[in-house]
Short mmCIF file of C-alpha atoms in Angstrom, two decimals:
data_model
loop_
_atom_site.label_atom_id
_atom_site.label_comp_id
_atom_site.label_asym_id
_atom_site.label_seq_id
_atom_site.Cartn_x
_atom_site.Cartn_y
_atom_site.Cartn_z
CA MET A 1 134.80 -88.28 -145.74
CA ARG A 2 132.59 -88.96 -142.72
CA VAL A 3 135.57 -90.36 -140.84
CA LEU A 4 137.62 -87.25 -141.64
CA ARG A 5 134.79 -84.98 -140.50
CA PHE A 6 134.47 -86.97 -137.28
CA LEU A 7 138.20 -86.66 -136.58
CA VAL A 8 138.12 -82.89 -137.17
CA VAL A 9 135.18 -82.50 -134.78
CA LEU A 10 136.87 -84.72 -132.20
CA THR A 11 140.04 -82.62 -132.42
CA ILE A 12 138.06 -79.42 -131.88
CA VAL A 13 136.29 -80.91 -128.87
CA LEU A 14 139.49 -82.10 -127.22
CA THR A 15 141.72 -79.12 -128.07
CA PRO A 16 140.81 -77.05 -124.97
CA LEU A 17 142.15 -79.92 -122.82
CA ALA A 18 145.40 -80.33 -124.74
CA SER A 19 147.29 -78.16 -122.25
CA GLY A 20 146.72 -80.89 -119.69
CA LYS A 21 148.22 -83.68 -121.80
CA ASP A 22 149.30 -85.66 -118.77
CA LEU A 23 146.17 -84.98 -116.69
CA ARG A 24 143.37 -86.47 -118.76
CA THR A 25 139.71 -85.70 -118.36
CA ALA A 26 137.32 -88.41 -117.22
CA ARG A 27 133.62 -88.85 -116.63
CA PRO A 28 133.02 -87.88 -113.00
CA GLU A 29 131.23 -91.18 -112.39
CA SER A 30 134.44 -93.08 -113.19
CA VAL A 31 136.14 -91.50 -110.17
CA GLY A 32 133.21 -91.54 -107.77
CA MET A 33 131.64 -88.15 -108.51
CA SER A 34 128.33 -87.08 -110.01
CA SER A 35 128.08 -85.18 -113.30
CA GLU A 36 124.62 -83.96 -112.35
CA ARG A 37 125.85 -82.58 -109.04
CA LEU A 38 128.97 -80.99 -110.54
CA ALA A 39 126.64 -79.18 -112.95
CA ARG A 40 125.48 -77.10 -109.97
CA ILE A 41 128.81 -75.23 -109.96
CA LYS A 42 128.52 -73.19 -113.15
CA PRO A 43 125.19 -71.52 -112.19
CA LEU A 44 126.82 -70.40 -108.92
CA LEU A 45 129.69 -68.82 -110.82
CA GLN A 46 127.33 -67.24 -113.34
CA ARG A 47 125.25 -65.68 -110.54
CA TYR A 48 128.31 -63.92 -109.13
CA VAL A 49 129.13 -62.53 -112.57
CA ASP A 50 125.54 -61.60 -113.45
CA GLU A 51 125.17 -59.71 -110.17
CA GLY A 52 128.32 -57.71 -110.90
CA LYS A 53 130.16 -59.09 -107.89
CA ILE A 54 133.07 -60.53 -109.90
CA ALA A 55 134.23 -59.98 -113.50
CA GLY A 56 135.18 -63.60 -114.15
CA ILE A 57 135.71 -66.90 -112.33
CA GLN A 58 137.46 -70.14 -113.27
CA THR A 59 137.17 -73.41 -111.35
CA LEU A 60 138.91 -76.76 -111.71
CA ILE A 61 138.52 -80.11 -109.94
CA ALA A 62 140.57 -83.28 -110.33
CA ARG A 63 140.00 -86.59 -108.55
CA LYS A 64 142.19 -89.69 -108.72
CA GLY A 65 144.42 -87.87 -111.20
CA LYS A 66 141.58 -87.08 -113.64
CA VAL A 67 140.06 -83.70 -114.45
CA VAL A 68 136.31 -83.93 -113.84
CA HIS A 69 135.39 -80.24 -113.92
CA PHE A 70 136.96 -77.24 -115.67
CA GLU A 71 134.69 -74.22 -116.15
CA GLN A 72 134.92 -70.46 -116.51
CA VAL A 73 132.40 -67.66 -116.76
CA GLY A 74 132.79 -63.93 -117.31
CA LYS A 75 135.59 -61.72 -118.54
CA LEU A 76 139.34 -62.04 -118.63
CA ASP A 77 139.74 -58.35 -119.44
CA LEU A 78 137.07 -55.97 -118.19
CA GLU A 79 138.15 -53.23 -120.60
CA THR A 80 138.46 -55.19 -123.86
CA GLY A 81 135.61 -57.52 -123.01
CA SER A 82 137.60 -60.66 -123.83
CA ASP A 83 136.31 -63.80 -122.15
CA LEU A 84 138.09 -66.11 -119.75
CA LYS A 85 139.46 -69.21 -121.47
CA ASP A 86 141.03 -72.49 -120.38
CA ASP A 87 144.53 -71.07 -120.82
CA SER A 88 143.97 -67.66 -119.17
CA LEU A 89 146.75 -66.39 -116.91
CA PHE A 90 146.19 -65.27 -113.32
CA ARG A 91 148.11 -63.31 -110.71
CA ILE A 92 148.24 -66.04 -108.07
CA TYR A 93 149.92 -63.86 -105.43
CA SER A 94 150.36 -65.91 -102.22
CA MET A 95 149.70 -69.20 -103.98
CA THR A 96 153.34 -68.62 -104.91
CA LYS A 97 154.34 -69.46 -101.31
CA PRO A 98 153.81 -73.25 -101.49
CA ILE A 99 155.88 -73.42 -104.68
CA THR A 100 158.71 -71.43 -103.08
CA THR A 101 158.66 -73.73 -100.06
CA THR A 102 158.80 -76.69 -102.44
CA ALA A 103 161.85 -75.16 -104.10
CA ALA A 104 163.56 -74.91 -100.71
CA MET A 105 162.66 -78.51 -99.90
CA ILE A 106 164.40 -79.64 -103.09
CA LEU A 107 167.60 -78.14 -101.65
CA TYR A 108 166.81 -79.73 -98.29
CA GLU A 109 166.58 -83.16 -99.92
CA GLU A 110 169.93 -82.56 -101.61
CA GLY A 111 171.53 -81.83 -98.23
CA LYS A 112 172.28 -78.23 -99.16
CA LEU A 113 170.35 -76.78 -96.22
CA GLN A 114 168.70 -78.00 -93.04
CA LEU A 115 165.38 -76.78 -91.67
CA ASN A 116 166.93 -75.71 -88.37
CA ASP A 117 169.74 -73.79 -90.04
CA PRO A 118 169.74 -70.18 -88.80
CA VAL A 119 168.82 -67.85 -91.65
CA GLU A 120 171.77 -65.63 -90.72
CA LYS A 121 174.05 -68.46 -91.94
CA TYR A 122 173.02 -67.54 -95.49
CA LEU A 123 171.89 -63.93 -95.01
CA PRO A 124 174.22 -62.10 -92.58
CA ALA A 125 171.92 -59.05 -92.55
CA PHE A 126 169.81 -60.96 -90.01
CA LYS A 127 172.63 -61.55 -87.50
CA ASP A 128 172.25 -60.57 -83.82
CA LYS A 129 168.52 -59.81 -83.99
CA LYS A 130 166.73 -57.79 -81.36
CA VAL A 131 163.03 -58.12 -80.56
CA LEU A 132 160.75 -55.18 -79.76
CA ILE A 133 158.64 -56.16 -76.73
CA ASP A 134 156.50 -53.56 -74.92
CA GLY A 135 158.59 -50.77 -76.37
CA ALA A 136 161.91 -52.25 -75.23
CA LEU A 137 164.55 -53.99 -77.32
CA VAL A 138 165.63 -57.39 -76.04
CA ASP A 139 167.86 -60.11 -77.45
CA ALA A 140 166.22 -62.82 -79.55
CA THR A 141 166.12 -66.13 -77.73
CA HIS A 142 167.61 -67.75 -80.83
CA ALA A 143 168.44 -66.94 -84.43
CA PHE A 144 165.31 -67.65 -86.47
CA THR A 145 165.51 -70.67 -88.74
CA ILE A 146 164.54 -71.77 -92.22
CA ARG A 147 161.75 -73.88 -90.72
CA GLU A 148 160.41 -70.77 -88.99
CA LEU A 149 160.43 -68.91 -92.30
CA MET A 150 158.37 -71.69 -93.87
CA SER A 151 155.88 -71.72 -90.99
CA HIS A 152 155.60 -67.91 -90.52
CA THR A 153 156.94 -68.14 -86.97
CA SER A 154 160.24 -66.32 -87.62
CA GLY A 155 159.49 -63.04 -85.85
CA LEU A 156 159.11 -61.17 -89.15
CA THR A 157 155.95 -59.35 -90.23
CA TYR A 158 154.56 -58.11 -93.57
CA GLY A 159 154.44 -54.38 -93.02
CA ILE A 160 151.21 -53.89 -94.99
CA PHE A 161 148.60 -55.87 -93.06
CA GLY A 162 149.12 -54.32 -89.60
CA ASN A 163 150.18 -51.08 -87.98
CA SER A 164 152.53 -52.16 -85.22
CA ALA A 165 155.71 -50.21 -84.62
CA ILE A 166 157.58 -52.86 -86.60
CA ASP A 167 155.05 -52.74 -89.45
CA GLN A 168 155.63 -49.00 -89.64
CA GLN A 169 159.39 -49.53 -89.84
CA TYR A 170 158.90 -52.06 -92.64
CA ARG A 171 156.78 -49.62 -94.63
CA ALA A 172 159.31 -46.84 -94.16
CA ALA A 173 162.14 -49.15 -95.25
CA MET A 174 160.26 -50.41 -98.31
CA PHE A 175 158.32 -47.32 -99.40
CA GLY A 176 159.62 -44.34 -97.44
CA GLU A 177 158.51 -42.46 -94.34
CA ASP A 178 154.75 -42.06 -93.80
CA TYR A 179 153.88 -43.97 -96.98
CA GLN A 180 150.41 -45.54 -96.76
CA PHE A 181 150.02 -48.82 -98.63
CA ASN A 182 146.94 -48.88 -100.86
CA PHE A 183 145.58 -52.16 -102.20
CA SER A 184 143.43 -50.27 -104.70
CA ASN A 185 146.49 -49.26 -106.70
CA THR A 186 149.08 -52.00 -106.78
CA THR A 187 150.99 -50.42 -109.67
CA VAL A 188 151.60 -47.21 -107.74
CA ASN A 189 152.73 -49.25 -104.74
CA ALA A 190 155.23 -51.17 -106.83
CA ASN A 191 156.57 -48.04 -108.48
CA ALA A 192 156.97 -46.38 -105.09
CA SER A 193 158.80 -49.33 -103.61
CA LYS A 194 162.52 -49.10 -102.95
CA ILE A 195 162.70 -52.87 -103.26
CA LYS A 196 163.86 -53.91 -106.73
CA THR A 197 165.59 -57.20 -105.86
CA LEU A 198 165.59 -59.81 -103.11
CA ASP A 199 168.91 -58.40 -101.90
CA ASP A 200 167.19 -55.02 -101.53
CA LEU A 201 164.52 -56.61 -99.35
CA VAL A 202 167.06 -58.41 -97.15
CA ASN A 203 169.07 -55.21 -96.68
CA ALA A 204 165.95 -53.15 -95.97
CA ILE A 205 164.35 -55.30 -93.26
CA GLY A 206 167.46 -57.05 -91.96
CA PRO A 207 168.32 -54.24 -89.48
CA ILE A 208 164.71 -53.90 -88.22
CA PRO A 209 163.93 -55.63 -84.90
CA LEU A 210 161.73 -58.70 -84.87
CA GLN A 211 158.08 -58.24 -83.92
CA TYR A 212 158.06 -61.21 -81.53
CA GLN A 213 160.37 -63.92 -80.26
CA PRO A 214 161.01 -66.53 -82.97
CA GLY A 215 158.92 -69.67 -82.66
CA THR A 216 156.34 -68.17 -80.31
CA GLN A 217 153.66 -66.82 -82.68
CA TRP A 218 152.23 -67.35 -86.16
CA VAL A 219 152.31 -64.01 -87.99
CA TYR A 220 151.77 -63.79 -91.75
CA SER A 221 154.91 -62.17 -93.06
CA LEU A 222 157.61 -61.63 -95.65
CA SER A 223 159.18 -64.86 -94.43
CA VAL A 224 158.72 -66.70 -97.74
CA ASP A 225 160.23 -63.80 -99.67
CA ILE A 226 163.26 -64.11 -97.39
CA LEU A 227 163.18 -67.87 -98.03
CA GLY A 228 163.49 -67.01 -101.72
CA ALA A 229 166.65 -65.05 -100.92
CA VAL A 230 168.01 -68.10 -99.08
CA ILE A 231 167.29 -70.27 -102.14
CA GLU A 232 169.27 -67.85 -104.30
CA LYS A 233 172.27 -67.93 -101.96
CA VAL A 234 172.27 -71.71 -101.56
CA SER A 235 171.64 -72.56 -105.23
CA GLY A 236 173.77 -69.81 -106.77
CA GLN A 237 170.90 -69.03 -109.14
CA SER A 238 168.27 -66.30 -109.22
CA LEU A 239 164.93 -67.54 -107.91
CA ASP A 240 163.22 -67.32 -111.29
CA VAL A 241 165.89 -69.46 -112.95
CA PHE A 242 165.93 -72.02 -110.14
CA MET A 243 162.16 -72.41 -110.22
CA ARG A 244 162.06 -72.64 -114.00
CA GLU A 245 164.79 -75.26 -114.21
CA ARG A 246 163.93 -77.32 -111.15
CA ILE A 247 160.10 -77.11 -111.01
CA PHE A 248 158.36 -75.54 -114.00
CA GLU A 249 160.19 -77.25 -116.84
CA PRO A 250 160.19 -80.75 -115.26
CA LEU A 251 156.47 -80.47 -114.46
CA LYS A 252 155.66 -78.95 -117.88
CA MET A 253 154.39 -75.78 -116.25
CA HIS A 254 154.99 -73.68 -119.35
CA ASP A 255 152.59 -70.91 -118.29
CA THR A 256 154.07 -70.10 -114.86
CA PHE A 257 156.54 -67.24 -114.50
CA PHE A 258 157.40 -64.04 -112.63
CA GLU A 259 157.11 -61.99 -115.81
CA VAL A 260 154.44 -62.62 -118.44
CA PRO A 261 156.11 -63.06 -121.86
CA ALA A 262 155.07 -60.58 -124.53
CA ASP A 263 153.59 -63.34 -126.68
CA LYS A 264 151.25 -64.39 -123.83
CA ILE A 265 150.01 -60.96 -122.76
CA HIS A 266 146.74 -61.53 -124.65
CA ARG A 267 145.99 -64.36 -122.20
CA PHE A 268 146.61 -62.15 -119.14
CA GLY A 269 143.67 -60.13 -117.83
CA THR A 270 142.79 -57.10 -115.75
CA LEU A 271 142.71 -56.90 -111.95
CA GLN A 272 139.58 -55.37 -110.43
CA ILE A 273 138.30 -53.79 -107.23
CA LYS A 274 134.88 -52.42 -106.23
CA ASP A 275 134.77 -48.61 -106.20
CA ALA A 276 132.84 -46.49 -103.69
CA GLU A 277 129.63 -47.00 -105.70
CA GLY A 278 130.09 -50.77 -105.79
CA LYS A 279 131.13 -50.89 -109.45
CA LEU A 280 133.96 -53.13 -110.63
CA THR A 281 136.93 -50.93 -111.53
CA VAL A 282 140.20 -51.92 -113.20
CA ILE A 283 143.33 -51.29 -111.13
CA ASP A 284 145.94 -53.24 -113.11
CA ARG A 285 146.17 -53.85 -116.84
CA PRO A 286 148.05 -56.56 -118.72
CA GLN A 287 150.30 -54.31 -120.81
CA THR A 288 151.31 -51.97 -117.96
CA SER A 289 151.26 -54.47 -115.10
CA ASP A 290 154.34 -54.96 -112.95
CA PHE A 291 153.89 -58.66 -113.72
CA SER A 292 154.70 -58.03 -117.37
CA ASN A 293 157.41 -55.37 -117.43
CA ASP A 294 161.07 -55.90 -116.52
CA VAL A 295 160.52 -57.88 -113.32
CA THR A 296 163.65 -57.92 -111.15
CA PHE A 297 162.09 -58.59 -107.74
CA PHE A 298 161.30 -62.30 -107.73
CA SER A 299 158.81 -62.45 -104.87
CA GLY A 300 158.68 -65.97 -103.46
CA GLY A 301 155.78 -64.79 -101.35
CA GLY A 302 153.52 -63.52 -104.11
CA GLY A 303 155.16 -62.90 -107.47
CA LEU A 304 154.03 -65.67 -109.80
CA VAL A 305 151.55 -65.67 -112.65
CA SER A 306 150.11 -69.06 -113.61
CA SER A 307 147.25 -70.90 -115.28
CA ALA A 308 144.76 -73.35 -113.81
CA MET A 309 146.24 -76.33 -115.64
CA ASP A 310 149.80 -75.39 -114.68
CA TYR A 311 148.86 -75.11 -111.03
CA LEU A 312 147.09 -78.43 -111.28
CA HIS A 313 150.39 -79.96 -112.42
CA TYR A 314 151.99 -78.66 -109.23
CA SER A 315 149.17 -79.65 -106.87
CA GLN A 316 148.75 -83.09 -108.46
CA MET A 317 152.48 -83.69 -108.01
CA MET A 318 152.06 -82.92 -104.32
CA LEU A 319 148.97 -85.13 -104.07
CA ASN A 320 150.87 -87.96 -105.79
CA GLY A 321 153.53 -87.88 -103.09
CA GLY A 322 156.02 -85.76 -105.02
CA GLU A 323 155.80 -87.31 -108.50
CA LEU A 324 154.01 -86.53 -111.76
CA ASN A 325 154.30 -88.53 -114.99
CA GLY A 326 157.56 -90.16 -114.05
CA VAL A 327 159.14 -86.93 -112.79
CA ARG A 328 160.07 -87.22 -109.11
CA MET A 329 160.15 -83.75 -107.53
CA LEU A 330 160.16 -84.73 -103.83
CA SER A 331 159.99 -87.84 -101.68
CA PRO A 332 156.65 -88.79 -100.14
CA THR A 333 158.37 -88.44 -96.76
CA THR A 334 159.13 -84.80 -97.56
CA ILE A 335 155.50 -84.15 -98.54
CA GLU A 336 154.47 -85.65 -95.19
CA LEU A 337 156.93 -83.35 -93.42
CA MET A 338 155.64 -80.27 -95.26
CA THR A 339 152.05 -81.07 -94.26
CA ARG A 340 152.90 -81.80 -90.62
CA ASP A 341 151.59 -79.40 -87.96
CA GLN A 342 154.34 -76.93 -87.04
CA LEU A 343 152.43 -74.92 -84.42
CA SER A 344 152.02 -75.46 -80.69
CA LYS A 345 148.49 -75.88 -79.33
CA GLU A 346 148.44 -72.26 -78.11
CA MET A 347 149.70 -70.94 -81.45
CA ARG A 348 147.17 -73.08 -83.31
CA LEU A 349 144.26 -71.62 -81.34
CA ARG A 350 145.39 -68.12 -82.30
CA TYR A 351 146.11 -69.04 -85.93
CA ASP A 352 142.44 -68.90 -86.94
CA PRO A 353 140.24 -68.05 -83.92
CA ARG A 354 136.91 -67.95 -85.78
CA PRO A 355 134.06 -69.91 -84.14
CA GLY A 356 133.74 -73.43 -85.50
CA ILE A 357 137.21 -73.30 -87.04
CA MET A 358 139.52 -72.52 -84.12
CA GLY A 359 141.66 -75.54 -83.33
CA ASP A 360 140.70 -77.43 -86.50
CA VAL A 361 143.29 -75.71 -88.69
CA SER A 362 146.99 -75.03 -88.30
CA PHE A 363 150.07 -74.43 -90.42
CA GLY A 364 152.76 -76.68 -91.84
CA LEU A 365 155.68 -75.79 -94.12
CA GLY A 366 154.19 -73.56 -96.80
CA PHE A 367 150.57 -74.61 -96.35
CA GLY A 368 147.61 -74.12 -94.08
CA ILE A 369 146.55 -77.58 -92.91
CA THR A 370 143.42 -79.16 -91.45
CA VAL A 371 144.40 -81.07 -88.31
CA LYS A 372 140.88 -82.19 -87.35
CA SER A 373 137.85 -83.12 -89.41
CA PRO A 374 136.11 -79.78 -90.12
CA ARG A 375 133.10 -79.04 -87.93
CA ILE A 376 131.32 -76.47 -90.09
CA ARG A 377 132.71 -77.06 -93.61
CA SER A 378 133.01 -79.88 -96.07
CA GLY A 379 136.39 -81.52 -96.32
CA SER A 380 138.72 -83.96 -94.60
CA LYS A 381 141.33 -84.09 -91.90
CA GLY A 382 144.71 -83.78 -93.60
CA MET A 383 143.67 -81.26 -96.28
CA TYR A 384 146.22 -78.57 -97.07
CA ARG A 385 145.83 -75.35 -99.00
CA TRP A 386 146.66 -71.72 -99.55
CA ALA A 387 145.21 -68.71 -101.34
CA GLY A 388 146.09 -65.44 -103.04
CA ILE A 389 144.94 -61.93 -102.15
CA ALA A 390 143.16 -61.42 -105.48
CA GLY A 391 140.78 -64.34 -104.93
CA THR A 392 142.75 -67.39 -106.06
CA ASP A 393 142.49 -70.44 -103.80
CA PHE A 394 143.40 -74.13 -103.99
CA TRP A 395 143.34 -77.16 -101.76
CA ILE A 396 144.57 -80.74 -101.78
CA ASP A 397 142.62 -83.51 -100.02
CA PRO A 398 144.73 -86.70 -99.77
CA LYS A 399 141.92 -88.69 -98.14
CA GLU A 400 139.60 -88.10 -101.09
CA ASP A 401 142.44 -88.08 -103.66
CA LEU A 402 141.20 -84.69 -104.81
CA THR A 403 142.54 -81.26 -105.64
CA ALA A 404 140.51 -78.20 -106.61
CA MET A 405 140.93 -74.50 -107.22
CA VAL A 406 138.99 -71.31 -107.83
CA LEU A 407 140.65 -68.44 -109.69
CA VAL A 408 139.51 -64.80 -109.54
CA GLN A 409 141.28 -61.49 -110.21
CA MET A 410 139.78 -59.08 -107.71
CA MET A 411 140.99 -57.26 -104.63
CA GLY A 412 138.25 -57.50 -102.02
CA TYR A 413 136.69 -60.58 -103.67
CA PRO A 414 133.50 -61.99 -102.05
CA PRO A 415 134.86 -64.51 -99.50
CA ALA A 416 131.64 -66.56 -99.54
CA LEU A 417 132.50 -67.82 -103.03
CA ARG A 418 135.28 -70.06 -101.72
CA ASN A 419 133.10 -71.84 -99.17
CA GLU A 420 130.19 -72.19 -101.60
CA PHE A 421 132.46 -73.69 -104.24
CA LYS A 422 133.98 -76.10 -101.72
CA THR A 423 130.53 -77.26 -100.64
CA LEU A 424 129.57 -77.95 -104.25
CA VAL A 425 132.78 -79.91 -104.79
CA TYR A 426 132.18 -82.25 -101.86
CA GLN A 427 128.45 -82.71 -102.41
CA ALA A 428 129.35 -84.10 -105.84
CA ILE A 429 131.33 -86.98 -104.31
CA THR A 430 129.27 -90.16 -104.44
CA GLU A 431 131.95 -92.65 -103.41
CA ILE A 432 134.08 -91.87 -100.36
CA ASN A 433 137.64 -93.12 -100.37
#
């Protein structure tokens, strides 16, 4: 009877980690980290929640292929009061971009596309591009390429983060004349959008001039959404099907999708923003979210919902050189190519010009990369990462054999959280690789 009781208790203890069957937990000390120092993380998260700065936060750390920290505090749903759990689902927004780039690199490895292929080869709407320079239209020096899509150097823009003449044309094409994008109401924005499919997006922005000559600037843009359209044309499959069959199913990422299934809605939470009085206010709800209702626009730039453990499967595959549990997704040589600096020295200095950071970071194919040992932050040369607009962030550190992430669902999240979490991750390392 005692043995049976012990087994029941053991099952209960280990059940929360069952979703990571192939990524076992380990004592931090077994992989050169300190349990005592990792214990400093949860009070930091709790302080943010207790002070009303964030509704809920989840953090995960894995080193040498073992999960050493997986914590959450606060609420999944601010209206129902349900708590965050290990299997909660998050709008990862731009953390979709690395996965989309990975999907394209699968086709690259199969010889179905080349990085210097002109995008117009697959999407004729982008033929014979003009560039708007100082109010005048001039010919593009060359047709922008797939590599330039992956590195955000294509000449495209986003339309919602700036107010250039080209940004204004993008907004008019996507939402209508004089429409003002509003991050405080993402549902209204989506309903107002004319863009219902990737073909719609291609046809809408294809005729608009480029904002700059291809290959001369880094400008955050719809490039990875256009890359998704290329994947569809090359593969003959919709982006959601290609990703499911070629990435999610092989890596056992069963909680990653463009549309949240009805039977998983209870694990999907609210999205918040601070109102004028500084109070957290819900701006997107699980049942009515555009992430859970008849999704037809498969945004390679920001359309996925995922869980912490699912995203760990992806990032650990990358850290392992393209393989996870016997499933080979990419060659190590391809991972090295994706994390290679794609910007010129001048472009790199403009990529992130903040004091103490400028020149240390650059951009590869789908990832921001650290090209020098950080001067003012913890971390290593060779780290690569990306983040989502609602507060999700992850990074991979090959030198320390480490990957980590912080997951939040809030527009206008406190940016200090990311740096504070990263500091607490690295201060817990007791044995340097």
